[in-house]
Coordinates of N, CA and C and ligand atoms in Angstrom, one line a residue:
X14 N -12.3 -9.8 -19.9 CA -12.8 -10.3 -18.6 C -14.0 -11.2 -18.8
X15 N -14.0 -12.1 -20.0 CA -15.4 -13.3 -20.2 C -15.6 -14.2 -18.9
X16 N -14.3 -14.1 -18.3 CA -14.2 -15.4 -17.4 C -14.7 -14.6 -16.0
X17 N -15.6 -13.7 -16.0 CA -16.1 -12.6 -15.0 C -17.6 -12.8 -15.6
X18 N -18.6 -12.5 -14.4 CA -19.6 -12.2 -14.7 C -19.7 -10.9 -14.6
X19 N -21.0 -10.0 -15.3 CA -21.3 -8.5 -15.0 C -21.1 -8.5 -13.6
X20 N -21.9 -9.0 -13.2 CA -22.4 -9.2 -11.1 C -21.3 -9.6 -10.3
X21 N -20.6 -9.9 -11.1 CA -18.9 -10.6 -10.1 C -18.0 -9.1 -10.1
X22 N -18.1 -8.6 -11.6 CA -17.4 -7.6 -11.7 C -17.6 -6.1 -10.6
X23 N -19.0 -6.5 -10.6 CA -19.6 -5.0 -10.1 C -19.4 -5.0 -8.3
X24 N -19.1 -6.5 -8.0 CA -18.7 -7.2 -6.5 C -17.6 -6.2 -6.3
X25 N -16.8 -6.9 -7.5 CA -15.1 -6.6 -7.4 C -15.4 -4.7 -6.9
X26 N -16.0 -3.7 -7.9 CA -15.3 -2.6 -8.3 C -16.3 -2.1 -6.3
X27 N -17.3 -2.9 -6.4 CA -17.6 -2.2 -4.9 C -16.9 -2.2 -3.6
X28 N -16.0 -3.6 -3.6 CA -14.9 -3.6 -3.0 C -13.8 -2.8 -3.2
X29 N -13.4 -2.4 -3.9 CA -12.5 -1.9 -4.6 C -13.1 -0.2 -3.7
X30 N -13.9 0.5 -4.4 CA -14.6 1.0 -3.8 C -14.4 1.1 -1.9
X31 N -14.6 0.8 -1.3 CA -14.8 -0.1 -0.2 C -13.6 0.3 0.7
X32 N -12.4 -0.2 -0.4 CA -10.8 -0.4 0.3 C -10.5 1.0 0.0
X33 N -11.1 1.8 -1.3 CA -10.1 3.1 -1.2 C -10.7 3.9 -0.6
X34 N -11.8 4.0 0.0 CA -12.3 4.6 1.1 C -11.4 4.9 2.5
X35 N -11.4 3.1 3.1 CA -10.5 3.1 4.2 C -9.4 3.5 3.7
X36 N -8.4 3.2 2.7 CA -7.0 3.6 2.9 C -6.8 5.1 2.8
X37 N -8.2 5.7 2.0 CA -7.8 7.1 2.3 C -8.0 7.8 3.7
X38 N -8.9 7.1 4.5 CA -9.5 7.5 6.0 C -7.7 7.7 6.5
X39 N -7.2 6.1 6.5 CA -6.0 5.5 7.0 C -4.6 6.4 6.9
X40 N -4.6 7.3 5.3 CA -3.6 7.6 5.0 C -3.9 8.9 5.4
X41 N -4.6 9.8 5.8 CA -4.6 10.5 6.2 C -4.7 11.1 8.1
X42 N -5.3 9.8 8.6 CA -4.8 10.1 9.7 C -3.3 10.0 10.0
X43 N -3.0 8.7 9.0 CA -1.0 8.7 9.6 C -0.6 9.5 9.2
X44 N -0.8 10.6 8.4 CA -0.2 11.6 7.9 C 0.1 12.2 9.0
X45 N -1.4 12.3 9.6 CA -1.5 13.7 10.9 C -0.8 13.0 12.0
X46 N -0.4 11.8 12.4 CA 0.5 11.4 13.1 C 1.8 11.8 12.7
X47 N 1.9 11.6 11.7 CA 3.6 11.7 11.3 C 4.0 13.1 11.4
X48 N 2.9 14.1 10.7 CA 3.1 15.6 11.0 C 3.8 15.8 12.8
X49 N 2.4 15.1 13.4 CA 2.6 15.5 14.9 C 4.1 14.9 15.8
X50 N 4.6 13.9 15.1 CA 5.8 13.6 15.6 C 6.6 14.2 15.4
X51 N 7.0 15.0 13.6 CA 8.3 15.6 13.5 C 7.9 17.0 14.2
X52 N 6.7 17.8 14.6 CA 6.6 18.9 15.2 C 6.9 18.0 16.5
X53 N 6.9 17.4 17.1 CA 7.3 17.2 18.5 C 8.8 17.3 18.1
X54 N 9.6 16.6 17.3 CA 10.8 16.4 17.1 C 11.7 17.9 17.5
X55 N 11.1 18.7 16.3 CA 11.7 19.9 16.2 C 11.3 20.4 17.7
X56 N 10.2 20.9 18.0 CA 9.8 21.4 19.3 C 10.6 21.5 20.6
X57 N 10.4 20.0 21.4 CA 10.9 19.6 22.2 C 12.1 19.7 22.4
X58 N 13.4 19.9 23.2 CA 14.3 19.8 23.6 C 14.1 18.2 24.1
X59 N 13.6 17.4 24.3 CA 13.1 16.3 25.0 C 14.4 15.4 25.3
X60 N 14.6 14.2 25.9 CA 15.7 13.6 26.3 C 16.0 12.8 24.6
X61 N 17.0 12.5 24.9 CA 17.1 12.0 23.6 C 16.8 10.4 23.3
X62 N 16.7 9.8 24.1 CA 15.8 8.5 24.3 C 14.2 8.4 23.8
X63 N 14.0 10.1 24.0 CA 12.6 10.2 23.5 C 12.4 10.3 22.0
X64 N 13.4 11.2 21.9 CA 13.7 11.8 20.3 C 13.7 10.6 19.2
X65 N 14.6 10.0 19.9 CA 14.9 8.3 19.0 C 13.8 7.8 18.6
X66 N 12.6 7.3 20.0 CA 11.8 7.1 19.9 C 10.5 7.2 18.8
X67 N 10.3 8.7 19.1 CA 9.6 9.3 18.0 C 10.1 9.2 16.5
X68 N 11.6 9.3 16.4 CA 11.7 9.5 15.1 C 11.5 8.3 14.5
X69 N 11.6 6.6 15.6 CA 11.5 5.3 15.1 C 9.9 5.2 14.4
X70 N 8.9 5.9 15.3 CA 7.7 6.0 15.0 C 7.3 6.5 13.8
X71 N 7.7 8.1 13.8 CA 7.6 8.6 12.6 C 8.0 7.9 11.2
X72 N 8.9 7.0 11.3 CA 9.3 6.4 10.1 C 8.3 5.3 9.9
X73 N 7.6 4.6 10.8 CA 7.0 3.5 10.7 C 5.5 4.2 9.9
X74 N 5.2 5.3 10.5 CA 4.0 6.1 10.0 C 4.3 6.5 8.0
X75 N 5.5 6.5 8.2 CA 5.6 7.2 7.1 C 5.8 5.8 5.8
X76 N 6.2 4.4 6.4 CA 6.5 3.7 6.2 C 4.9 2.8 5.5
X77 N 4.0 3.3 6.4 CA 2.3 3.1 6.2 C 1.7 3.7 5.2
X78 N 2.2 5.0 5.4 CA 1.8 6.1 4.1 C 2.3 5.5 3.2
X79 N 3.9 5.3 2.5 CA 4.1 4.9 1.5 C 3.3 3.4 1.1
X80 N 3.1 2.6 1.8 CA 2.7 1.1 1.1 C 1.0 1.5 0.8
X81 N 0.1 2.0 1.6 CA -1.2 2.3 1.6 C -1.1 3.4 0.6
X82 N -0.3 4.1 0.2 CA -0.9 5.0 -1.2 C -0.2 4.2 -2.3
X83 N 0.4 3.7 -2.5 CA 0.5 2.3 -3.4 C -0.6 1.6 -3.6
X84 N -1.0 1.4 -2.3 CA -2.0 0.1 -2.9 C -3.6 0.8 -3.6
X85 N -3.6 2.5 -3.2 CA -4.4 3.2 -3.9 C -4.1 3.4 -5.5
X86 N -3.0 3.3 -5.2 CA -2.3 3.6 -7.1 C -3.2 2.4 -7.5
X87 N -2.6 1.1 -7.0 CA -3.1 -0.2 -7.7 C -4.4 -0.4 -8.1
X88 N -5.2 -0.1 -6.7 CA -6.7 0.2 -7.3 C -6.9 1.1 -8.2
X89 N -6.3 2.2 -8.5 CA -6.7 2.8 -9.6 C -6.7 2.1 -11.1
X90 N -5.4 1.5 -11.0 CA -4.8 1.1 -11.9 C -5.6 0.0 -12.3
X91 N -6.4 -0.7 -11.5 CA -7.4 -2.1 -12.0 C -8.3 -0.9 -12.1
X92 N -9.2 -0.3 -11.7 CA -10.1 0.4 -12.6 C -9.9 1.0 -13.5
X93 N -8.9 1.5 -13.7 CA -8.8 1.6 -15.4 C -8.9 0.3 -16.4
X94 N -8.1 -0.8 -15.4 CA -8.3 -2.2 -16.4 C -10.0 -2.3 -16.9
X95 N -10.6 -2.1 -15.6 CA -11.9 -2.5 -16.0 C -12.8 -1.4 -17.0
X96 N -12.3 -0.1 -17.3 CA -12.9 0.8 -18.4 C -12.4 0.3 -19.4
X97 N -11.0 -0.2 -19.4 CA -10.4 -0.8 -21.1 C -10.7 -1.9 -21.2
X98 N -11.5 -2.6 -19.8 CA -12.3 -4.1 -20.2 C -11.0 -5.5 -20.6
X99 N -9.9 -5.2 -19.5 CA -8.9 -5.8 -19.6 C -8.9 -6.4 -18.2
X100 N -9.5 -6.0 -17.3 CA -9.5 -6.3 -15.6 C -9.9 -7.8 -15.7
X101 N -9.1 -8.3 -14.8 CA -9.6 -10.4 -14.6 C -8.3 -10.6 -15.4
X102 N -7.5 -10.0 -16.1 CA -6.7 -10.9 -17.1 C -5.3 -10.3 -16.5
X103 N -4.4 -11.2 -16.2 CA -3.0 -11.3 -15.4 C -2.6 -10.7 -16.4
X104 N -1.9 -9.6 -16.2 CA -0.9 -8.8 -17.3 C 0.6 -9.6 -17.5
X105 N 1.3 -10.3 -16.9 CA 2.3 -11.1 -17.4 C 1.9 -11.7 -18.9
X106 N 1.0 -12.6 -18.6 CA 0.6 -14.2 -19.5 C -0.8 -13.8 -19.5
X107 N -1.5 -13.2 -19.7 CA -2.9 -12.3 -20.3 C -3.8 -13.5 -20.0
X108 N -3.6 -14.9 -18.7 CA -4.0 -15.7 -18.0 C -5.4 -14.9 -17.5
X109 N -6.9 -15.8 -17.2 CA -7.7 -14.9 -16.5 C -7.4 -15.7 -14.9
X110 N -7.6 -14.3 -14.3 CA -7.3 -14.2 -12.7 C -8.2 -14.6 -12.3
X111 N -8.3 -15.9 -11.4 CA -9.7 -16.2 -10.6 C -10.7 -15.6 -10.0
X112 N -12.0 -15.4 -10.0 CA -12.9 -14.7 -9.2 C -12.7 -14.7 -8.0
X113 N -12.2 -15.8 -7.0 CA -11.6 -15.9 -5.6 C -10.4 -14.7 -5.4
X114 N -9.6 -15.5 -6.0 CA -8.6 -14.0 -5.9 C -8.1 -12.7 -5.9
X115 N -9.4 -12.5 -7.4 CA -10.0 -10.9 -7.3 C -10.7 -10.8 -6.0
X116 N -11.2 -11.6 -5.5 CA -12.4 -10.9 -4.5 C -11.2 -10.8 -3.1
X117 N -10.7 -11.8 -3.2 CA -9.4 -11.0 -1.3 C -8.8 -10.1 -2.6
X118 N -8.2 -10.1 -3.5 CA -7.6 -9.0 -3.4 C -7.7 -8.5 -5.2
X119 N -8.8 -7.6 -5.0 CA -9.3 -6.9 -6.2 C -8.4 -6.1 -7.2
X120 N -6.8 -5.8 -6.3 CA -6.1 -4.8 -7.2 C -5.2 -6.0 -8.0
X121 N -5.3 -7.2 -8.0 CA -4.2 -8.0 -8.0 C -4.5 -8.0 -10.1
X122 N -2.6 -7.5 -9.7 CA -2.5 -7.4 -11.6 C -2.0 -8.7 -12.3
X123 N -1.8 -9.7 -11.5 CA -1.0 -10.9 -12.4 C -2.1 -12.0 -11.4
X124 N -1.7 -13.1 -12.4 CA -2.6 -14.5 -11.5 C -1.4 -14.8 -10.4
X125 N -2.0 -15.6 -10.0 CA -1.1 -16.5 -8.5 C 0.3 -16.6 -9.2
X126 N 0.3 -17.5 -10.0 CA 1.6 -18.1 -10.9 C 2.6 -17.1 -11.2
X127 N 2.2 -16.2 -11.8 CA 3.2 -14.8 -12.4 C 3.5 -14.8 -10.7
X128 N 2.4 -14.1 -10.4 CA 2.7 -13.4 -8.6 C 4.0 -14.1 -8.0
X129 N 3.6 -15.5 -7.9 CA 4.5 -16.1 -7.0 C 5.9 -16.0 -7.7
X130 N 6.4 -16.5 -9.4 CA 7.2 -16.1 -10.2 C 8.1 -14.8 -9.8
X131 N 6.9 -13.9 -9.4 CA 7.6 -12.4 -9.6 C 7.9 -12.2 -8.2
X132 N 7.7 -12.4 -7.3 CA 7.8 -12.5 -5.8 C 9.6 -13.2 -5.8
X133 N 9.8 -14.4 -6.5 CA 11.0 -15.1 -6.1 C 12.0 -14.3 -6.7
X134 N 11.7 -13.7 -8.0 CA 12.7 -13.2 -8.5 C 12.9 -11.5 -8.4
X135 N 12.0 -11.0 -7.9 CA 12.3 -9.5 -7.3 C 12.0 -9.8 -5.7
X136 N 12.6 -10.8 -4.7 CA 11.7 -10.5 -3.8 C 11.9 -9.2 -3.4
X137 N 10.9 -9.0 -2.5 CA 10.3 -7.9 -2.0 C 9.7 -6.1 -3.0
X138 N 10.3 -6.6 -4.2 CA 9.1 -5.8 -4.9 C 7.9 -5.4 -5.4
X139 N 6.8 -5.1 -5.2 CA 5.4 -5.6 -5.5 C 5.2 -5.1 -6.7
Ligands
LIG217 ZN1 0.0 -14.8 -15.3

């Protein structure tokens, strides 16, 4: 990470910092959402217009949980980069990742180039 300063780096990990805070606030309320819908599910005799309803919900909740504890994995996974002192460097092409781009998005494992690459050819896998 030479292409980092100490004080850029310590930006990044406070953000970083910052984000897994909220996603944990985040993933845990949708949890308690999601809990409270399939107990309505089971509960309720309710019409079944309602049932539908909720269960569309419940998946959308659960659909939040899955991508927001992902993106907790990721941050983890760049802090570790930065204890092995490999963080800033695109793991495709060992490219260093812009300071701009770390800073919107601090978990980001590959530069723009790889990113965009790996986007066309898996789309929709992160
Ligand atoms: Zn790259």
């Amino acid at each position: 990470m030479e292409h980092l300063t100490e004080s850029q780096v310590k930006r990044l990990l406070d953000a970083m910092e910052q984000r897994e805070a909220e996603l944990r606030d985040q993933v845990s309320g949708e949890r308690e959402r999601a809990m409270e819908m399939y107990a309505q599910l089971e509960g309720v005799a309710g019409d079944e217009a309602d049932q539908a309803l909720t269960k569309i919900r419940a998946g959308i909740e659960n659909e939040l949980i899955d991508r927001h504890v992902r993106e907790l994995a990721a941050l983890e996974a760049a802090r570790g980069r930065v204890a092995e002192g490999t963080f800033g460097a695109c793991v495709e092409c060992g490219d260093p990742i812009g300071f701009g781009r770390l800073k919107a998005y601090p978990s980001a494992p590959r530069c723009a180039d790889c990113q965009t690459l790996r986007e066309k050819t898996f789309a929709g896998t992160p």
